[in-house]
PDB file of C-alpha atoms in Angstrom:
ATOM      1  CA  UNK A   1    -204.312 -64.093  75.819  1.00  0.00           C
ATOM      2  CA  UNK A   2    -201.793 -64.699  78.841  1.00  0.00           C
ATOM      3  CA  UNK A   3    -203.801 -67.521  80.077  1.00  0.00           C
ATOM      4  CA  UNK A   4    -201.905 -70.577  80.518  1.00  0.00           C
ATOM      5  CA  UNK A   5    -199.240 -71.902  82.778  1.00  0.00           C
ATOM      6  CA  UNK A   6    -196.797 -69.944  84.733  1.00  0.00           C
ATOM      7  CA  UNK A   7    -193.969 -70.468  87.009  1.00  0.00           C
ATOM      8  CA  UNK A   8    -191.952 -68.722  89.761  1.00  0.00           C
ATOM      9  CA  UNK A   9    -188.194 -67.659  89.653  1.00  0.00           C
ATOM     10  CA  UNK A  10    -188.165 -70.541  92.517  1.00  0.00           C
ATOM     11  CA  UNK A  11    -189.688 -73.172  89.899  1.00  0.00           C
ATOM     12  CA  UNK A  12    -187.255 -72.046  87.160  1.00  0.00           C
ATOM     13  CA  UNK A  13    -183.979 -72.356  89.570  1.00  0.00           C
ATOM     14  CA  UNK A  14    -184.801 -76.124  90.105  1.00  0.00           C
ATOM     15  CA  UNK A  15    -184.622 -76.491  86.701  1.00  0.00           C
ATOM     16  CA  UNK A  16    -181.390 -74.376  86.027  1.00  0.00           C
ATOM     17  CA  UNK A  17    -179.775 -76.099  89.008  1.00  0.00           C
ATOM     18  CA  UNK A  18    -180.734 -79.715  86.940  1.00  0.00           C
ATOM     19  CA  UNK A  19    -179.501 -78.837  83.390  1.00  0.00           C
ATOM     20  CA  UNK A  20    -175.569 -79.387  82.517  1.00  0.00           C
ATOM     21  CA  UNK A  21    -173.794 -76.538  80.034  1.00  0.00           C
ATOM     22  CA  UNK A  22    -175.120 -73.656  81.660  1.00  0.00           C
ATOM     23  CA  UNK A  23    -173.619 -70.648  82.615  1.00  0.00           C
ATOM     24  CA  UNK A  24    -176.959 -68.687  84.423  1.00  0.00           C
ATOM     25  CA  UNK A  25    -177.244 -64.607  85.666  1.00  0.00           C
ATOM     26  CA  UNK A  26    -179.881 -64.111  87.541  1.00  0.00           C
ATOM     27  CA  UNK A  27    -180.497 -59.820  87.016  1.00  0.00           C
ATOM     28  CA  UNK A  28    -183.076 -57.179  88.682  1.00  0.00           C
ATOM     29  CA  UNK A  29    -185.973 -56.110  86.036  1.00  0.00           C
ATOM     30  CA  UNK A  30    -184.182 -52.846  84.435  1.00  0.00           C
ATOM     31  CA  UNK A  31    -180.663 -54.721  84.221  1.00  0.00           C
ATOM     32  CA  UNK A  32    -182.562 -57.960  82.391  1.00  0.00           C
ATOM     33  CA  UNK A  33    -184.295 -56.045  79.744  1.00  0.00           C
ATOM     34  CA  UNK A  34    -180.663 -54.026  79.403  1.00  0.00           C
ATOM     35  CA  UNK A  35    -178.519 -56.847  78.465  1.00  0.00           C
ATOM     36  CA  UNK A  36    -181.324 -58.838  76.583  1.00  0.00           C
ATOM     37  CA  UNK A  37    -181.429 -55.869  74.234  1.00  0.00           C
ATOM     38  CA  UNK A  38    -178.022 -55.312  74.298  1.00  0.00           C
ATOM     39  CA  UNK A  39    -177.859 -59.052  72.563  1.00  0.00           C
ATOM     40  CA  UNK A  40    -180.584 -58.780  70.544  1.00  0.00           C
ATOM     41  CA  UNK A  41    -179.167 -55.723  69.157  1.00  0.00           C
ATOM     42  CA  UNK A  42    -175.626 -57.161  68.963  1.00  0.00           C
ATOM     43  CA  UNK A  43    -177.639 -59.800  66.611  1.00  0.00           C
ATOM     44  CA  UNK A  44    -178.087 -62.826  68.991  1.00  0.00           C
ATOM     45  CA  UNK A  45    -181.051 -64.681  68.674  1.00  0.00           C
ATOM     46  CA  UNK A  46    -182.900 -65.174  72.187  1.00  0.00           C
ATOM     47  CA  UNK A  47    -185.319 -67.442  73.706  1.00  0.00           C
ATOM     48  CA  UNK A  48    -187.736 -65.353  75.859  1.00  0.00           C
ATOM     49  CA  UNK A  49    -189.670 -66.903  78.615  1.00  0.00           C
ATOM     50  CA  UNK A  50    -192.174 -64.870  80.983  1.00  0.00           C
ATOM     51  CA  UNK A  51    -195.270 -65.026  83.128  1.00  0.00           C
ATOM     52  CA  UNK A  52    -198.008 -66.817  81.605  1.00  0.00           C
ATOM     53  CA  UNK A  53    -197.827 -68.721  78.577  1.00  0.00           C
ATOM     54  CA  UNK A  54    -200.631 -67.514  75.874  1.00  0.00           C
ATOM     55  CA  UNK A  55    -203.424 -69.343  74.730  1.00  0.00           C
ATOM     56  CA  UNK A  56    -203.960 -69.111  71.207  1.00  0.00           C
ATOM     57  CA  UNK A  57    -202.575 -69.300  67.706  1.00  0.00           C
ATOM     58  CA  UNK A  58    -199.390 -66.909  68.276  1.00  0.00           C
ATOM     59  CA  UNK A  59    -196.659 -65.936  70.458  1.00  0.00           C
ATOM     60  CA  UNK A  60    -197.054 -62.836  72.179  1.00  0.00           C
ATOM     61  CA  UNK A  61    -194.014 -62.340  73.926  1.00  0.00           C
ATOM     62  CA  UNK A  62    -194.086 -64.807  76.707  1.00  0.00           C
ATOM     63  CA  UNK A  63    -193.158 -67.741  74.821  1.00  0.00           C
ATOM     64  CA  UNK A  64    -191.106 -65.799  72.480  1.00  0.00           C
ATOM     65  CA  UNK A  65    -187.780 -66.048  70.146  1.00  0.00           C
ATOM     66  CA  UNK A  66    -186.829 -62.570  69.412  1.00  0.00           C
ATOM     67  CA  UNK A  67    -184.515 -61.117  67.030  1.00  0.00           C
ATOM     68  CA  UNK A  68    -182.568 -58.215  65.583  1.00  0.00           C
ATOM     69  CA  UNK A  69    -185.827 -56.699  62.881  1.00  0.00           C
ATOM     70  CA  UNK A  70    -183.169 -54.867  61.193  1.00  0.00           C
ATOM     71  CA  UNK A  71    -180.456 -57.553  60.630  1.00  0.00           C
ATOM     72  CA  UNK A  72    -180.136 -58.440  57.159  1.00  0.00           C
ATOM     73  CA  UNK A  73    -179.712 -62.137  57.646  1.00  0.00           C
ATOM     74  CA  UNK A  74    -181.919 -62.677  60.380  1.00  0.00           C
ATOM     75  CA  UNK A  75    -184.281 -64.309  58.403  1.00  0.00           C
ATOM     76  CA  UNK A  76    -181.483 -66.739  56.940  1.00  0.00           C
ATOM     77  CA  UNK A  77    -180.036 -67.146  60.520  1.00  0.00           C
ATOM     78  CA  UNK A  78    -183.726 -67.935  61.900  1.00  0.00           C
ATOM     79  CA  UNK A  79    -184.301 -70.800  59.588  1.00  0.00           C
ATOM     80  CA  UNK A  80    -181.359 -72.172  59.716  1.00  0.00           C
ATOM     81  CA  UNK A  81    -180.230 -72.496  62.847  1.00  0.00           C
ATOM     82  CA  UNK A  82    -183.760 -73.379  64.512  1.00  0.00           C
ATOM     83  CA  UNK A  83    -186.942 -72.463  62.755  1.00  0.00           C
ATOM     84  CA  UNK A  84    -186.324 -75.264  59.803  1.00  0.00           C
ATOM     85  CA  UNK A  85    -188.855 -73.483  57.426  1.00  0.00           C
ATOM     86  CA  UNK A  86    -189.519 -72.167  53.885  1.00  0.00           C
ATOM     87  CA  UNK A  87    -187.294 -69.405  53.016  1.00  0.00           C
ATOM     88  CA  UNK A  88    -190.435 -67.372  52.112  1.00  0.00           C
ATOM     89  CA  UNK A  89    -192.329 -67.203  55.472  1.00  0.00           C
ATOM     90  CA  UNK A  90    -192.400 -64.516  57.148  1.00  0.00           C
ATOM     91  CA  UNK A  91    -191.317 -63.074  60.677  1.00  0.00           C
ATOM     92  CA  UNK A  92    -193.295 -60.812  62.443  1.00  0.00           C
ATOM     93  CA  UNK A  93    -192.555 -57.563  64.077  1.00  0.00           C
ATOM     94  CA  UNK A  94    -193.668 -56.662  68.076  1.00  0.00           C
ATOM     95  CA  UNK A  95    -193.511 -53.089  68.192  1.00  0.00           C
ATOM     96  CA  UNK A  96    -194.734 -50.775  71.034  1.00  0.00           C
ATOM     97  CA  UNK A  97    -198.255 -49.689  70.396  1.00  0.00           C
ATOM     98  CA  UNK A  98    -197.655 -45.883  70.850  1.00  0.00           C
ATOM     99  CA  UNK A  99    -194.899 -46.045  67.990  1.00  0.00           C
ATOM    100  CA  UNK A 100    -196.899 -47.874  65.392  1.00  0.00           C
ATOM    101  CA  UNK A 101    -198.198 -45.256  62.931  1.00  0.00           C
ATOM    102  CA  UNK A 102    -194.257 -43.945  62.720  1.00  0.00           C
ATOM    103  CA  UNK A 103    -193.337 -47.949  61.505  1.00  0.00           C
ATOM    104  CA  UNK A 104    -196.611 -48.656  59.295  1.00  0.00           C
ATOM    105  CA  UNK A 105    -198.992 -47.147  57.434  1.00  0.00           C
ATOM    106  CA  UNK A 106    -202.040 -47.691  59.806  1.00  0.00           C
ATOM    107  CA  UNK A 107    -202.483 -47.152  63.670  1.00  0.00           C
ATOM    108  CA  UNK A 108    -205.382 -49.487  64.465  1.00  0.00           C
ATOM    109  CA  UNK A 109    -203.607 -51.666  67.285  1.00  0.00           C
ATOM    110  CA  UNK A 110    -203.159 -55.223  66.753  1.00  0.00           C
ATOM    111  CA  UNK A 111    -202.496 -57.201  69.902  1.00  0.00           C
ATOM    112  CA  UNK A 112    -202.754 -60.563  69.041  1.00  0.00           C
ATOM    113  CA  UNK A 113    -200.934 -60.507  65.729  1.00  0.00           C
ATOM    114  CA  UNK A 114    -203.841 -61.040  63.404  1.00  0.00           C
ATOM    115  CA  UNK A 115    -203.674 -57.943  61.170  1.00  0.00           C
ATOM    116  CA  UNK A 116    -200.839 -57.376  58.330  1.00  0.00           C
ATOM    117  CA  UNK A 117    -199.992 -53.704  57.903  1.00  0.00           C
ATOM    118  CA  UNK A 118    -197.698 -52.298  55.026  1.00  0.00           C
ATOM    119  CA  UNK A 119    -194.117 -51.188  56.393  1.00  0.00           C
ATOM    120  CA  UNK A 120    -193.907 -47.027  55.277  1.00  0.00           C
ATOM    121  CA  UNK A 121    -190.846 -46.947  52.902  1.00  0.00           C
ATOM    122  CA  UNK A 122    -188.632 -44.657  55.135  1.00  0.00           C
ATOM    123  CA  UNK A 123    -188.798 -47.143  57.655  1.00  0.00           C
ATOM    124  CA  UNK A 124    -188.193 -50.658  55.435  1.00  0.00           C
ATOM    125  CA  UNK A 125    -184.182 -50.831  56.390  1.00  0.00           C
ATOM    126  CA  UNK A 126    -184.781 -50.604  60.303  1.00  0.00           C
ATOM    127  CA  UNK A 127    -187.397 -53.611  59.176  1.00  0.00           C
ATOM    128  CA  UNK A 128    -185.510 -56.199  56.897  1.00  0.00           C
ATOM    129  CA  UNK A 129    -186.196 -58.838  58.676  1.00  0.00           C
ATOM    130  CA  UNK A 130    -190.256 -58.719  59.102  1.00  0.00           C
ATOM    131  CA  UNK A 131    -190.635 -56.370  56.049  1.00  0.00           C
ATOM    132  CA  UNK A 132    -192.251 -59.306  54.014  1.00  0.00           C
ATOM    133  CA  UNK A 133    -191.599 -59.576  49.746  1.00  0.00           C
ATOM    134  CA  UNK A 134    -194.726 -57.224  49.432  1.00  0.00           C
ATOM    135  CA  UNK A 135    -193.732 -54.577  51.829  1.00  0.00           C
ATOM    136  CA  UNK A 136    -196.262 -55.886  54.862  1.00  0.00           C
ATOM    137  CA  UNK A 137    -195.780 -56.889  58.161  1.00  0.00           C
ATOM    138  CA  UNK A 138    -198.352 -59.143  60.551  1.00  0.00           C
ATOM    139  CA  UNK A 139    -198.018 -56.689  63.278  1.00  0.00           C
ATOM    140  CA  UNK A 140    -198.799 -57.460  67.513  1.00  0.00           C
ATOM    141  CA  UNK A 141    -198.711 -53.846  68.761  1.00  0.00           C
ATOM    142  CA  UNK A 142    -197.665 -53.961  72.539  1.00  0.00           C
ATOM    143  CA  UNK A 143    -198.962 -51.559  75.263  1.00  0.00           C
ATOM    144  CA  UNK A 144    -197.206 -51.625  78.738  1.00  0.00           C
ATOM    145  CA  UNK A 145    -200.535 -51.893  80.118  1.00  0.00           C
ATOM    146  CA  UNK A 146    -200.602 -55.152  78.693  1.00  0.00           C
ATOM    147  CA  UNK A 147    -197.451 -56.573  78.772  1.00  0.00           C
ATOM    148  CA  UNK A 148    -194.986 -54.571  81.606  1.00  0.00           C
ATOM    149  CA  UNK A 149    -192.053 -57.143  80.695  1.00  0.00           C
ATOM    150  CA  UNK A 150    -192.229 -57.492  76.796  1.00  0.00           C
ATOM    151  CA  UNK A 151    -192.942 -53.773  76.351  1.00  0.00           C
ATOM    152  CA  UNK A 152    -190.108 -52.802  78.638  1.00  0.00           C
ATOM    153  CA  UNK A 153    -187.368 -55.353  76.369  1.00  0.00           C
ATOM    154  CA  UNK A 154    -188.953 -53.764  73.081  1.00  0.00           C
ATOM    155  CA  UNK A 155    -188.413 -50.192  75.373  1.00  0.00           C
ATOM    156  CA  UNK A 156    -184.854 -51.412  76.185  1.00  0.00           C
ATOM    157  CA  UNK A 157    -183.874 -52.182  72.638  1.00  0.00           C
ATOM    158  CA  UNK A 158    -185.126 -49.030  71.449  1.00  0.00           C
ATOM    159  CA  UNK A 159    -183.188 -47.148  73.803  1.00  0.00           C
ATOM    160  CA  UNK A 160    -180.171 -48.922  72.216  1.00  0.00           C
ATOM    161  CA  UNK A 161    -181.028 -48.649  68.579  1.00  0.00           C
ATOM    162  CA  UNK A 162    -183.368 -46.070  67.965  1.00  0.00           C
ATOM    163  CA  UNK A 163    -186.237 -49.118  66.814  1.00  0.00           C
ATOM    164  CA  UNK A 164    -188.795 -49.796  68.861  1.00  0.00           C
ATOM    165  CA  UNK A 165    -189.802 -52.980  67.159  1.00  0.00           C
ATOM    166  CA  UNK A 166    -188.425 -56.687  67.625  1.00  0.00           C
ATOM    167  CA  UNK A 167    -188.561 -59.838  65.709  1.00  0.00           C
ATOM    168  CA  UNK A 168    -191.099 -62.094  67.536  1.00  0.00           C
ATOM    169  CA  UNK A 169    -191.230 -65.691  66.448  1.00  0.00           C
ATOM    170  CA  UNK A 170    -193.220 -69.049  68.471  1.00  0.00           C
ATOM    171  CA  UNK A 171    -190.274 -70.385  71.050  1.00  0.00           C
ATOM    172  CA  UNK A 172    -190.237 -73.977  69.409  1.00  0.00           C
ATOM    173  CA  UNK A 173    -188.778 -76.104  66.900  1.00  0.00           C
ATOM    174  CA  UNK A 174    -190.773 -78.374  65.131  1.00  0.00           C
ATOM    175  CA  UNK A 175    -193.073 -78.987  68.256  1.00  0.00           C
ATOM    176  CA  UNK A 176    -195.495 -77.078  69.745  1.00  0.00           C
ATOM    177  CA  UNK A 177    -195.040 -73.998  71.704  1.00  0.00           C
ATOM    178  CA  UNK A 178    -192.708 -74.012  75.046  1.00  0.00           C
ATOM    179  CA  UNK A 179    -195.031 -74.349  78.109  1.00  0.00           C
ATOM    180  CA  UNK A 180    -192.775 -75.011  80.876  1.00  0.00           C
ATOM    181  CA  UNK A 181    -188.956 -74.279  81.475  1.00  0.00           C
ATOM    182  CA  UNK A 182    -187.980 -77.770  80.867  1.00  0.00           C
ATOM    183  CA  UNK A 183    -189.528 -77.513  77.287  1.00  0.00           C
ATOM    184  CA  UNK A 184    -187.543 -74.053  77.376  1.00  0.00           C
ATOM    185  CA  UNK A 185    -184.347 -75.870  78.428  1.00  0.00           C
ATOM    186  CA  UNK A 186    -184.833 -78.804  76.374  1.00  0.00           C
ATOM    187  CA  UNK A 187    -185.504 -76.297  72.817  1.00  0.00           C
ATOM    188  CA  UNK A 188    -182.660 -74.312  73.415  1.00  0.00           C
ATOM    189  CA  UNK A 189    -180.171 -76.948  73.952  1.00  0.00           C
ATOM    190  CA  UNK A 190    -181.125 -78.772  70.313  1.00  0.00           C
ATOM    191  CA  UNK A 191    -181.416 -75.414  68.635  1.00  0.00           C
ATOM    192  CA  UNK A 192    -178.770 -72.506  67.984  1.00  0.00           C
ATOM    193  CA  UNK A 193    -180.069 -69.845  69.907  1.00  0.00           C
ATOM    194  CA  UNK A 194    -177.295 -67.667  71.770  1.00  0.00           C
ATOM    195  CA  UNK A 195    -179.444 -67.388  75.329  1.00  0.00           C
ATOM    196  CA  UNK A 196    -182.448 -68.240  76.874  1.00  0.00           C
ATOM    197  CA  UNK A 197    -184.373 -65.472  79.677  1.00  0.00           C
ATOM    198  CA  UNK A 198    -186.247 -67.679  81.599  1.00  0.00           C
ATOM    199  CA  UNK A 199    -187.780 -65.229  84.214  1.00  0.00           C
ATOM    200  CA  UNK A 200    -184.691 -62.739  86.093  1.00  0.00           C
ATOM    201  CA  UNK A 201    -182.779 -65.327  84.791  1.00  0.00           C
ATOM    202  CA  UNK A 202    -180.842 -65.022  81.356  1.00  0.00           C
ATOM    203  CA  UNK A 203    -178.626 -68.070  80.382  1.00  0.00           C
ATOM    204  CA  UNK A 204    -175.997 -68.897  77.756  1.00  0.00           C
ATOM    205  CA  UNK A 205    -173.921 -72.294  77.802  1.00  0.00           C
ATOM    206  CA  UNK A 206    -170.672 -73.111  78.666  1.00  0.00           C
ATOM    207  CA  UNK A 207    -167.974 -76.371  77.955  1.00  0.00           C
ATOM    208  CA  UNK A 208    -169.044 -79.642  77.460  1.00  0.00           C
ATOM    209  CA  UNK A 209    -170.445 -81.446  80.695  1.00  0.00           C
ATOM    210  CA  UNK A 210    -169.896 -78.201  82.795  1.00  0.00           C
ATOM    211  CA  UNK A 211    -172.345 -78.183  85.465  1.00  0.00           C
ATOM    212  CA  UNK A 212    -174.689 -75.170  85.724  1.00  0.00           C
ATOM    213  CA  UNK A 213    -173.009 -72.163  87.083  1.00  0.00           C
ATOM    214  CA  UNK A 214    -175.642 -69.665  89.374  1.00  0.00           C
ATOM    215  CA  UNK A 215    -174.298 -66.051  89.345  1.00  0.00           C
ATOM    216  CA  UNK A 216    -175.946 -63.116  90.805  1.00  0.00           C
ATOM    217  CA  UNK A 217    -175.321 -59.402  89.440  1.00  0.00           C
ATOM    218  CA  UNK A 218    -173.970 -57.078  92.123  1.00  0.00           C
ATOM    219  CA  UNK A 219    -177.500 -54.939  92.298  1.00  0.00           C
ATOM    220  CA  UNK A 220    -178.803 -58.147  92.491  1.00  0.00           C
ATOM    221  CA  UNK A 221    -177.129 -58.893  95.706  1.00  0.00           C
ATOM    222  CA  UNK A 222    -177.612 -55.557  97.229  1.00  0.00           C
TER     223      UNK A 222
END
C-alpha cells in the first residue's frame, strides 16, 4: 500500500527551517520511537509522518494520528480537538501482527484495515478507545517485515505499557489525507495535536512568533 510520495530528512528540514512556533528534535531511530511512545502513552495525541504515503482508503501508519488505545477519553479528545466527527465512529486499533490472537478473538492478519474483529473481554480496558459499542475493532495487524518504523513505535509503546496496540486514525482534518510535510505542518498547526514526527524529526510548538528552533539529541551528534 506504501505507494505514494515520499521525502528525505533533507526535504523535511526545509520545511521545519520555514514554519514559525516550532520547537524541532531531530533523534536516531531507537530514541524516536522511545519518546513518541513515551507521549503517546503519557496520552498526547501525535501526528506521525514516514516513508511513503499509502495509496488507498486508510491510513496505515505513514500518514498516521496515533493515540493512547487505552485512554478513556481518547475518543472524546480525538473529536474534539481535531477529528470534528460523530461521537459514534469508531477508531481503529494497529497492533503488531504476532500479538493479535492475545487482543481479539481471531488471528487471520489484516494489513490494510479492512476486517473488524471482536476485542476478547479480558483485554476490553487496555482497548477503550477502539473497542467499538459492540465489542469489535477494524483491525490493521502490522508485521516488521512490512512496516520496520510503525511496528517498532507500536514495539516501543508496548515496551512502556505492556499493549502492543495503538490508536491509528487518517492524519487530516476535514481534508484529505497529508501527502507532503507542508500539508503535515499546515494540519497540525490548525488542529490540537501535542507533536508532529515528521521523519527523525519529532516537533512540538513553542511562543507565539518564535522562530523554529533545530536541536539535535546528544547520540544524535555522536
Amino acid at each position: 500500500a506504501y505507494w505514494g510520495s515520499s521525502f528525505s530528512d533533507a526535504e523535511i528540514e526545509r520545511e521545519l527551517a520555514e514554519t514559525p512556533d516550532l520547537h524541532v528534535t531531530r533523534l536516531e531511530d531507537d530514541q524516536l520511537y522511545a519518546e513518541t511512545a513515551k507521549e503517546i502513552a503519557d496520552g498526547k495525541v501525535v501526528g506521525w509522518f514516514q516513508g511513503a504515503m499509502e495509496w488507498g482508503p486508510r491510513a496505515l501508519g505513514n500518514r498516521s494520528i496515533v493515540a493512547h488505545p487505552g485512554h478513556p477519553r481518547m475518543k472524546e479528545i480525538l473529536n474534539s480537538r481535531i477529528k470534528q466527527r460523530e461521537p459514534f465512529r469508531p477508531f481503529a486499533p494497529s497492533i503488531k501482527a504476532e500479538r493479535l490472537g492475545d487482543y481479539f478473538e481471531s488471528d487471520h492478519e489484516s494489513p490494510f484495515m479492512l476486517m473488524v474483529y471482536r476485542t476478547r473481554a479480558d483485554k476490553r480496558e487496555q482497548l477503550q478507545a477502539v473497542d467499538h459499542v459492540d465489542h469489535t475493532g477494524r483491525v490493521q495487524t502490522v508485521r516488521r517485515e512490512d512496516n520496520e518504523r510503525y511496528w517498532s513505535l507500536i514495539d516501543a509503546f508496548e515496551q512502556r505499557t505492556g499493549i502492543p496496540c495503538v490508536l491509528n486514525t487518517s492524519f487530516n482534518e476535514n481534508e484529505p489525507i497529508v501527502c507532503t510535510p507542508r500539508e503535515a505542518l499546515d494540519c497540525f498547526s490548525r488542529t490540537k495535536m501535542d507533536a508532529v514526527v515528521l521523519g527523525n524529526f519529532i516537533c512540538t510548538r513553542v511562543g507565539d512568533n518564535a522562530p523554529a528552533v533545530l536541536e539535535q539529541s546528544n547520540a544524535a551528534q555522536r
